[in-house]
Short mmCIF file of C-alpha atoms in Angstrom, two decimals:
data_model
loop_
_atom_site.label_atom_id
_atom_site.label_comp_id
_atom_site.label_asym_id
_atom_site.label_seq_id
_atom_site.Cartn_x
_atom_site.Cartn_y
_atom_site.Cartn_z
CA ASP A 1 100.47 -100.10 54.57
CA SER A 2 102.72 -101.73 51.98
CA ILE A 3 106.40 -102.56 52.07
CA PRO A 4 108.46 -99.84 50.30
CA THR A 5 110.05 -100.99 47.05
CA MET A 6 113.63 -100.37 45.91
CA PRO A 7 112.68 -97.47 43.57
CA THR A 8 111.11 -95.67 46.53
CA LYS A 9 114.32 -96.08 48.50
CA GLN A 10 116.35 -94.74 45.60
CA HIS A 11 113.98 -91.80 45.30
CA THR A 12 114.44 -90.98 48.97
CA SER A 13 118.20 -91.09 48.57
CA ALA A 14 117.95 -88.82 45.56
CA LYS A 15 115.93 -86.32 47.57
CA LYS A 16 118.56 -86.35 50.28
CA ARG A 17 121.30 -85.76 47.76
CA THR A 18 119.28 -82.87 46.27
CA SER A 19 118.85 -81.28 49.65
CA ARG A 20 122.58 -81.46 50.29
CA HIS A 21 123.29 -79.71 47.01
CA LYS A 22 120.99 -76.77 47.75
CA PRO A 23 122.86 -73.50 48.21
CA ALA A 24 123.36 -72.24 51.73
CA PRO A 25 121.10 -69.44 52.97
CA ASP A 26 123.82 -66.88 52.42
CA GLY A 27 124.07 -67.91 48.77
CA ASP A 28 127.35 -69.79 49.17
CA ASP A 29 127.11 -73.11 47.22
CA SER A 30 130.82 -73.93 47.37
CA ASP A 31 130.22 -77.15 49.33
CA GLY A 32 127.84 -78.52 46.74
CA GLY A 33 130.22 -77.63 43.92
CA GLY A 34 133.13 -79.28 45.70
CA GLU A 35 131.18 -82.48 46.24
CA SER A 36 130.10 -82.54 42.60
CA SER A 37 133.69 -82.07 41.46
CA CYS A 38 134.82 -84.86 43.79
CA ASN A 39 132.20 -87.22 42.39
CA LEU A 40 133.24 -86.36 38.84
CA ASN A 41 136.90 -87.06 39.63
CA ASP A 42 135.98 -90.42 41.18
CA ALA A 43 133.97 -91.30 38.09
CA LEU A 44 136.86 -90.37 35.81
CA ALA A 45 139.25 -92.44 37.94
CA ASP A 46 136.90 -95.42 37.65
CA VAL A 47 136.64 -95.06 33.88
CA LEU A 48 140.41 -94.75 33.42
CA GLY A 49 141.11 -97.67 35.75
CA ASP A 50 138.56 -99.93 34.06
CA ALA A 51 139.75 -98.97 30.57
CA GLY A 52 143.34 -99.61 31.55
CA MET A 53 142.58 -103.04 32.98
CA ILE A 54 140.69 -103.99 29.81
CA LEU A 55 143.66 -102.91 27.69
CA ARG A 56 145.99 -104.82 30.02
CA ASP A 57 144.17 -108.11 29.40
CA PRO A 58 146.85 -110.39 27.84
CA PRO A 59 145.21 -110.92 24.42
CA VAL A 60 144.46 -107.19 24.08
CA LEU A 61 147.91 -106.18 25.24
CA HIS A 62 149.52 -108.66 22.83
CA LEU A 63 147.45 -107.21 19.98
CA LEU A 64 148.50 -103.64 20.86
CA LEU A 65 152.18 -104.60 21.02
CA ALA A 66 152.12 -106.46 17.71
CA GLU A 67 150.23 -103.61 16.05
CA THR A 68 152.76 -101.09 17.40
CA VAL A 69 155.65 -102.93 15.75
CA ARG A 70 153.67 -103.33 12.51
CA CYS A 71 152.72 -99.64 12.54
CA LEU A 72 156.36 -98.62 13.02
CA GLU A 73 157.34 -100.77 10.05
CA GLY A 74 154.73 -98.90 8.00
CA VAL A 75 156.15 -95.56 9.15
CA ILE A 76 159.60 -96.65 7.96
CA GLU A 77 158.20 -97.73 4.61
CA ARG A 78 156.61 -94.30 4.15
CA LYS A 79 159.86 -92.62 5.29
CA ALA A 80 158.00 -90.69 7.96
CA MET A 81 158.92 -89.79 11.54
CA PRO A 82 157.47 -91.94 14.34
CA LYS A 83 156.39 -88.93 16.42
CA ASP A 84 154.39 -87.59 13.45
CA GLU A 85 152.37 -90.79 12.91
CA PRO A 86 148.93 -90.38 14.60
CA MET A 87 148.25 -94.12 14.84
CA LEU A 88 151.62 -94.81 16.46
CA VAL A 89 151.04 -91.99 18.95
CA LEU A 90 147.60 -93.43 19.76
CA LEU A 91 149.00 -96.93 20.27
CA ALA A 92 151.66 -95.52 22.59
CA GLN A 93 148.95 -93.76 24.62
CA LEU A 94 146.87 -96.94 24.87
CA LEU A 95 149.88 -98.98 26.00
CA THR A 96 150.75 -96.33 28.56
CA LEU A 97 147.21 -96.41 29.92
CA ALA A 98 147.20 -100.21 30.03
CA LEU A 99 150.45 -100.45 31.97
CA SER A 100 149.46 -97.59 34.30
CA ALA A 101 146.08 -99.10 35.20
CA GLN A 102 147.08 -100.57 38.55
CA GLN A 103 148.68 -97.31 39.69
CA ILE A 104 145.63 -95.34 38.52
CA ILE A 105 143.34 -97.58 40.58
CA LYS A 106 145.65 -97.38 43.60
CA ASP A 107 146.01 -93.58 43.50
CA ARG A 108 142.44 -92.89 42.30
CA SER A 109 143.98 -90.68 39.63
CA HIS A 110 141.60 -88.99 37.19
CA PHE A 111 144.33 -87.81 34.80
CA LEU A 112 145.27 -89.64 31.63
CA PRO A 113 148.92 -90.79 32.01
CA THR A 114 151.33 -89.05 29.67
CA THR A 115 153.38 -90.99 27.14
CA SER A 116 157.08 -91.18 27.86
CA ALA A 117 159.21 -88.78 25.85
CA ASP A 118 161.92 -91.44 25.67
CA LEU A 119 159.46 -93.78 23.99
CA MET A 120 158.78 -91.41 21.10
CA LYS A 121 162.15 -89.67 20.79
CA VAL A 122 164.66 -92.39 21.73
CA PHE A 123 163.20 -95.88 21.56
CA PHE A 124 161.10 -95.70 18.41
CA PRO A 125 163.99 -94.23 16.33
CA LEU A 126 166.28 -96.90 17.80
CA LEU A 127 163.89 -99.70 16.90
CA ALA A 128 163.34 -98.14 13.48
CA ASP A 129 167.10 -98.25 12.85
CA ALA A 130 167.13 -101.96 13.77
CA ILE A 131 164.26 -102.64 11.36
CA ILE A 132 165.98 -100.73 8.55
CA GLU A 133 169.18 -102.70 9.16
CA ARG A 134 167.21 -105.93 9.00
CA GLU A 135 165.63 -104.94 5.70
CA PHE A 136 169.03 -104.12 4.22
CA ARG A 137 170.36 -107.46 5.41
CA ASP A 138 167.39 -109.29 3.88
CA SER A 139 167.78 -107.43 0.58
CA ASP A 140 171.43 -108.53 0.41
CA ASP A 141 170.41 -112.14 1.07
CA GLU A 142 172.71 -112.30 4.07
CA GLU A 143 171.31 -114.90 6.41
CA ASP A 144 174.29 -114.73 8.76
CA GLY A 145 176.02 -111.65 10.03
CA ASP A 146 176.50 -109.41 13.00
CA SER A 147 174.02 -106.67 13.77
CA THR A 148 174.99 -103.22 15.01
CA PRO A 149 175.21 -102.95 18.82
CA LEU A 150 172.29 -101.11 20.37
CA ASN A 151 172.38 -97.84 22.27
CA PRO A 152 173.64 -98.58 25.81
CA LYS A 153 170.85 -96.38 27.15
CA LEU A 154 168.32 -99.01 26.07
CA THR A 155 169.16 -101.16 29.10
CA GLU A 156 168.21 -98.38 31.48
CA LEU A 157 165.08 -97.56 29.49
CA MET A 158 163.90 -101.18 29.56
CA GLN A 159 164.46 -101.35 33.31
CA GLN A 160 162.51 -98.18 34.06
CA ASP A 161 159.84 -98.00 31.34
CA ALA A 162 157.45 -100.95 31.10
CA VAL A 163 156.04 -99.78 27.75
CA ILE A 164 159.48 -99.69 26.13
CA ARG A 165 160.37 -103.05 27.65
CA LYS A 166 157.24 -104.82 26.45
CA ILE A 167 157.50 -103.44 22.91
CA ALA A 168 161.15 -104.54 22.71
CA LEU A 169 160.34 -108.02 24.03
CA ALA A 170 157.41 -108.33 21.61
CA TYR A 171 159.83 -107.50 18.80
CA VAL A 172 162.21 -110.22 20.04
CA LEU A 173 159.49 -112.87 20.04
CA GLY A 174 158.34 -111.78 16.59
CA ARG A 175 161.82 -112.09 15.11
CA LEU A 176 162.39 -115.48 16.76
CA ALA A 177 159.07 -116.68 15.33
CA ALA A 178 160.46 -115.71 11.91
CA ASN A 179 163.73 -117.54 12.73
CA ASP A 180 165.54 -114.20 12.48
CA VAL A 181 168.08 -114.78 15.25
CA VAL A 182 170.40 -111.99 14.08
CA SER A 183 167.74 -109.31 14.61
CA ALA A 184 166.52 -110.74 17.92
CA GLN A 185 169.97 -111.27 19.45
CA PRO A 186 170.89 -107.63 20.30
CA PHE A 187 167.54 -106.90 21.98
CA LEU A 188 167.67 -110.20 23.86
CA ALA A 189 171.17 -109.37 25.10
CA VAL A 190 169.91 -106.03 26.41
CA ALA A 191 166.93 -107.79 28.00
CA ALA A 192 169.31 -110.10 29.87
CA ASP A 193 170.75 -107.03 31.63
CA ALA A 194 167.41 -105.24 32.03
CA LEU A 195 165.28 -108.09 33.38
CA LYS A 196 166.17 -107.91 37.04
CA GLY A 197 164.10 -107.51 40.19
CA GLU A 198 160.58 -106.24 39.55
CA ALA A 199 161.20 -106.05 35.80
CA LEU A 200 161.82 -109.80 35.71
CA LEU A 201 158.77 -110.54 37.86
CA ASP A 202 156.61 -108.44 35.53
CA GLU A 203 157.69 -110.41 32.46
CA ALA A 204 156.58 -113.92 33.44
CA ALA A 205 154.50 -114.21 30.26
CA PHE A 206 157.51 -113.27 28.13
CA THR A 207 159.77 -115.85 29.76
CA ILE A 208 157.18 -118.58 29.19
CA SER A 209 156.79 -117.58 25.53
CA LEU A 210 160.55 -117.40 25.10
CA ALA A 211 161.02 -120.88 26.57
CA ARG A 212 158.37 -122.33 24.27
CA ARG A 213 159.86 -120.60 21.22
CA LEU A 214 163.37 -121.83 22.01
CA THR A 215 162.04 -125.35 22.59
CA SER A 216 160.57 -125.30 19.08
CA MET A 217 163.82 -123.99 17.64
CA VAL A 218 165.84 -126.64 19.48
CA ALA A 219 163.55 -129.36 18.12
CA ALA A 220 164.10 -127.95 14.60
CA ASN A 221 167.87 -127.82 15.23
CA LYS A 222 167.92 -124.04 14.75
CA VAL A 223 169.56 -123.26 18.07
CA GLN A 224 172.24 -125.23 19.88
CA HIS A 225 174.14 -125.05 23.10
CA GLY A 226 177.12 -122.72 22.91
CA THR A 227 175.56 -120.25 20.48
CA PRO A 228 175.00 -116.62 21.56
CA LEU A 229 171.24 -117.17 21.51
CA TRP A 230 171.51 -120.10 23.94
CA ASP A 231 173.92 -118.23 26.20
CA VAL A 232 171.68 -115.17 26.44
CA GLY A 233 168.22 -116.72 26.18
CA VAL A 234 168.74 -119.78 28.36
CA GLU A 235 171.75 -119.16 30.59
CA SER A 236 171.16 -115.46 31.29
CA ILE A 237 167.35 -115.17 31.25
CA LEU A 238 165.41 -118.42 31.51
CA LEU A 239 167.44 -120.15 34.21
CA ARG A 240 166.92 -117.08 36.40
CA ALA A 241 163.24 -116.84 35.48
CA THR A 242 162.30 -120.29 36.78
CA GLN A 243 161.61 -118.78 40.19
CA ILE A 244 158.91 -116.47 38.81
CA SER A 245 156.15 -119.06 38.50
CA THR A 246 155.45 -122.76 38.25
CA SER A 247 154.62 -122.37 34.55
CA ALA A 248 157.99 -120.78 33.81
CA HIS A 249 159.70 -123.57 35.77
CA GLU A 250 157.89 -126.25 33.75
CA GLU A 251 158.60 -124.65 30.37
CA VAL A 252 162.31 -124.31 31.12
CA LEU A 253 162.48 -127.98 32.13
CA ARG A 254 160.77 -128.92 28.85
CA LEU A 255 163.37 -126.88 27.00
CA LEU A 256 166.20 -128.69 28.78
CA MET A 257 164.57 -132.04 28.01
CA ALA A 258 164.32 -131.14 24.32
CA ALA A 259 167.97 -130.07 24.23
CA GLY A 260 169.19 -132.83 26.55
CA LYS A 261 170.34 -135.31 23.92
CA ASN A 262 172.66 -132.69 22.39
CA LEU A 263 173.88 -131.18 25.64
CA PRO A 264 177.09 -132.30 27.34
CA ARG A 265 176.29 -134.17 30.52
CA ASP A 266 177.99 -131.62 32.76
CA VAL A 267 176.10 -128.74 31.12
CA LEU A 268 172.75 -130.49 31.51
CA SER A 269 173.53 -131.31 35.14
CA ARG A 270 174.54 -127.71 35.85
CA CYS A 271 171.40 -126.29 34.23
CA VAL A 272 169.07 -128.64 36.10
CA ASN A 273 170.83 -127.91 39.41
CA ARG A 274 170.43 -124.17 38.80
CA VAL A 275 166.73 -124.63 38.15
CA LEU A 276 166.30 -126.66 41.33
CA GLU A 277 168.30 -124.17 43.36
CA LYS A 278 166.30 -121.20 42.06
CA THR A 279 162.96 -122.90 42.73
CA ARG A 280 163.75 -124.50 46.10
CA ARG A 281 161.75 -121.97 48.10
CA GLN A 282 158.89 -122.07 45.60
CA ARG A 283 158.71 -125.88 45.68
CA ARG A 284 158.83 -125.90 49.48
CA HIS A 285 155.94 -123.43 49.58
CA GLU A 286 153.98 -125.54 47.06
CA LYS A 287 154.41 -128.69 49.16
CA LYS A 288 153.30 -126.85 52.28
CA ARG A 289 150.23 -125.51 50.49
CA LYS A 290 149.27 -128.99 49.27
CA ARG A 291 149.67 -130.44 52.77
CA THR A 292 147.47 -127.68 54.16
CA LYS A 293 144.83 -128.39 51.53
CA GLN A 294 144.89 -132.10 52.26
CA GLY A 295 144.57 -131.39 55.97
CA MET A 296 141.50 -129.27 55.32
CA GLY A 297 139.98 -132.07 53.25
CA ASN A 298 140.84 -134.98 55.53
CA GLY A 299 141.13 -133.64 59.06
CA CYS A 300 138.36 -131.04 59.20
CA SER A 301 134.65 -131.00 58.69
CA GLU A 302 133.21 -128.93 55.89
CA SER A 303 132.06 -126.24 58.28
CA GLU A 304 135.57 -126.07 59.82
CA ALA A 305 137.14 -125.83 56.39
CA GLY A 306 134.99 -122.80 55.63
CA TYR A 307 132.74 -124.11 52.85
CA SER A 308 129.79 -126.39 52.29
CA SER A 309 129.45 -128.94 49.53
CA GLY A 310 125.69 -128.98 49.62
CA GLY A 311 125.67 -132.77 49.97
CA MET A 312 127.53 -133.33 46.68
CA GLY A 313 131.12 -133.66 47.92
CA SER A 314 133.63 -130.84 48.04
CA GLY A 315 135.17 -131.38 44.59
CA TRP A 316 138.11 -129.23 45.72
CA ASP A 317 140.86 -131.74 45.04
CA ASN A 318 139.68 -132.43 41.51
CA ASP A 319 138.12 -129.20 40.33
CA GLY A 320 139.71 -126.47 42.43
CA PRO A 321 142.21 -123.94 41.16
CA SER A 322 145.08 -125.85 42.73
CA GLY A 323 144.03 -129.30 41.63
CA SER A 324 146.64 -131.57 40.15
CA GLY A 325 144.51 -132.23 37.09
#
């Protein structure tokens, strides 16, 4: 006589699930066991995917990368081996999970991704050598000097392994923040060769941070046109990266504006023309998108545009995700 409530509906579903899991008359319950195993695998895939996406959140990922470099510095201070440091191994596993999250969700994988052997056996010792060299240089009070060239294999590793690439780029930004150009220069030179194709697209956040850092250094007169840092950071990386996103485009233009008064006119003109050439397709797409949005707001009714303002005005032009404000 009464309308069934949601708990009743859930109870009915539970009964149905129970009946499906009952063993067959001949005693064979393989179907029920297979379904239970499948459900468990799906649950594990969900947990791994969700955990990976949480770890991939930019502030969390930045924290993990900074802590990895700090932990490696502690390993060096204790004269230990990176592969024998439990915290460093754990951080490597968390970074691997974070950067594998999208593939885990796509493949519905219920296995924890394994940490790259190259990360533990090749990259960490290589980075440790660079840190030791920096400490020796600091102890000798040598502000200027050439650092030892890095292993040529690092370029290939940074192209293929996102974990290695992001740790190396985090180290670069950290050294630039400390105005340690000598330590950052070799890794930045390798990054210029490694950041191509998908690797460059995946490092939009790095290019934006690099542009902002170099803008600050230009304003403080700590980097000038013609230096190796400018040639690698600006000419080889940032001018190519302007096509990644509008934010990268804007930050590079701000950098050129900050350096403009000290740049030769032909150099400034060449850099600006390269930026405009790289972003031509992106700017054309942005103009087309804005015209489409304006057409939806001016030439269509609210029902035709696919939304209703509820009598309060659309607010799309001012408050929407693509608003000019």
